[in-house]
Tab-separated table of C-alpha atoms in Angstrom:
chain	number	residue	atom	x	y	z
W	240	UNK	CA	97.351	181.663	18.281
W	241	UNK	CA	99.638	183.758	16.183
W	242	UNK	CA	99.047	187.214	14.778
W	243	UNK	CA	98.764	185.551	11.359
W	244	UNK	CA	95.967	183.185	12.416
W	245	UNK	CA	94.151	185.913	14.370
W	246	UNK	CA	94.021	187.956	11.148
W	247	UNK	CA	92.186	185.112	9.356
W	248	UNK	CA	88.946	186.010	11.158
W	249	UNK	CA	89.028	189.317	9.274
W	250	UNK	CA	90.174	187.697	6.018
W	251	UNK	CA	87.180	185.337	6.009
W	252	UNK	CA	84.606	187.820	7.324
W	253	UNK	CA	82.535	187.648	4.102
W	254	UNK	CA	82.662	183.838	4.120
W	255	UNK	CA	81.379	183.396	7.658
W	256	UNK	CA	82.587	182.502	11.127
W	257	UNK	CA	85.677	180.351	11.441
W	258	UNK	CA	87.356	178.587	14.304
W	259	UNK	CA	91.046	177.820	14.533
W	260	UNK	CA	92.559	174.800	16.254
W	261	UNK	CA	96.221	174.085	16.874
W	262	UNK	CA	97.399	170.856	15.270
W	263	UNK	CA	100.747	169.210	14.384
W	264	UNK	CA	102.775	172.412	14.575
W	265	UNK	CA	100.207	174.319	12.515
W	266	UNK	CA	96.546	175.221	12.660
W	267	UNK	CA	93.337	173.801	11.219
W	268	UNK	CA	90.792	176.374	9.997
W	269	UNK	CA	87.165	175.269	10.404
W	270	UNK	CA	83.748	176.465	9.269
W	271	UNK	CA	80.579	174.642	10.217
W	272	UNK	CA	82.628	171.957	11.939
W	273	UNK	CA	84.632	171.098	8.812
W	274	UNK	CA	88.290	171.840	8.216
W	275	UNK	CA	88.557	173.746	4.939
W	276	UNK	CA	92.022	175.257	5.358
W	277	UNK	CA	95.245	174.892	7.276
W	278	UNK	CA	98.091	177.159	8.259
W	279	UNK	CA	101.676	175.912	8.315
W	280	UNK	CA	104.734	178.141	8.651
W	281	UNK	CA	102.528	181.242	8.343
W	282	UNK	CA	101.199	180.141	4.963
W	283	UNK	CA	97.521	179.477	4.216
W	284	UNK	CA	96.488	176.323	2.374
W	285	UNK	CA	92.944	175.583	1.169
W	286	UNK	CA	91.201	172.202	0.750
W	287	UNK	CA	91.130	170.763	-2.755
W	288	UNK	CA	89.617	167.843	-4.594
W	289	UNK	CA	89.085	166.824	-8.199
W	290	UNK	CA	86.546	169.605	-8.726
W	291	UNK	CA	88.595	172.597	-7.580
W	292	UNK	CA	92.275	171.616	-7.739
W	293	UNK	CA	92.574	172.992	-11.288
W	294	UNK	CA	91.753	176.487	-9.948
W	295	UNK	CA	94.922	176.306	-7.853
W	296	UNK	CA	97.051	174.717	-10.556
W	297	UNK	CA	96.004	177.433	-13.011
W	298	UNK	CA	97.416	179.971	-10.551
W	299	UNK	CA	100.677	178.016	-10.275
W	300	UNK	CA	99.998	177.088	-6.644
W	301	UNK	CA	101.241	173.839	-5.169
W	302	UNK	CA	100.130	171.413	-2.476
W	303	UNK	CA	101.100	171.351	1.164
W	304	UNK	CA	103.887	168.807	1.538
W	305	UNK	CA	105.742	167.387	4.495
W	306	UNK	CA	108.471	164.831	5.094
W	307	UNK	CA	107.408	161.588	6.736
W	308	UNK	CA	110.355	159.313	7.373
W	309	UNK	CA	112.264	160.500	4.327
W	310	UNK	CA	109.228	160.349	2.059
W	311	UNK	CA	107.433	163.472	0.814
W	312	UNK	CA	103.695	163.373	1.515
W	313	UNK	CA	101.393	165.694	-0.448
W	314	UNK	CA	98.081	166.655	1.107
W	315	UNK	CA	94.859	167.791	-0.522
W	316	UNK	CA	95.463	171.384	0.603
W	317	UNK	CA	96.992	173.879	-1.819
W	318	UNK	CA	98.640	177.215	-1.162
W	319	UNK	CA	96.077	180.030	-1.232
W	320	UNK	CA	96.475	182.815	-3.804
W	321	UNK	CA	98.041	186.001	-2.421
W	322	UNK	CA	94.892	188.045	-3.085
W	323	UNK	CA	92.936	185.876	-0.616
W	324	UNK	CA	94.806	187.505	2.266
W	325	UNK	CA	94.283	191.003	0.871
W	326	UNK	CA	90.687	190.882	-0.403
W	327	UNK	CA	87.984	189.414	1.840
W	328	UNK	CA	85.571	189.048	-1.090
W	329	UNK	CA	88.117	186.916	-2.979
W	330	UNK	CA	88.780	185.057	0.276
W	331	UNK	CA	85.067	184.211	0.505
W	332	UNK	CA	85.023	182.842	-3.062
W	333	UNK	CA	88.060	180.623	-2.515
W	334	UNK	CA	86.888	179.570	0.951
W	335	UNK	CA	83.484	178.509	-0.400
W	336	UNK	CA	85.155	176.323	-3.036
W	337	UNK	CA	87.360	174.725	-0.392
W	338	UNK	CA	84.496	174.275	2.055
W	339	UNK	CA	82.517	172.552	-0.707
W	340	UNK	CA	85.508	170.235	-1.293
W	341	UNK	CA	85.500	169.438	2.439
W	342	UNK	CA	81.759	168.701	2.260
W	343	UNK	CA	82.271	166.366	-0.702
W	344	UNK	CA	85.078	164.563	1.155
W	345	UNK	CA	82.898	164.146	4.236
W	346	UNK	CA	80.030	162.771	2.157
W	347	UNK	CA	82.298	160.135	0.574
W	348	UNK	CA	82.874	158.469	3.938
């Protein structure tokens, strides 16, 4: 784990316990067995869906993107607002919204 990911335990202390798993050059952030966030290149991205993506867009935050064979793939994880990393109460609010998006996605399958 990196210093950045280790710090996320403190960031999300008001949200609840998290676990962090290494994946594809980054990290998946889990709560209650569901991935609600990811870390790539020391940047935090939170899970979105049709119900919460506008919160991120209103803040001018974009999706996590990666190149797959020359094609840009956008994922349903958006960059977290800066205040999430500085204010654990704001982190809990944003994390809850993203965890709820993860729950909705799980229930669709």
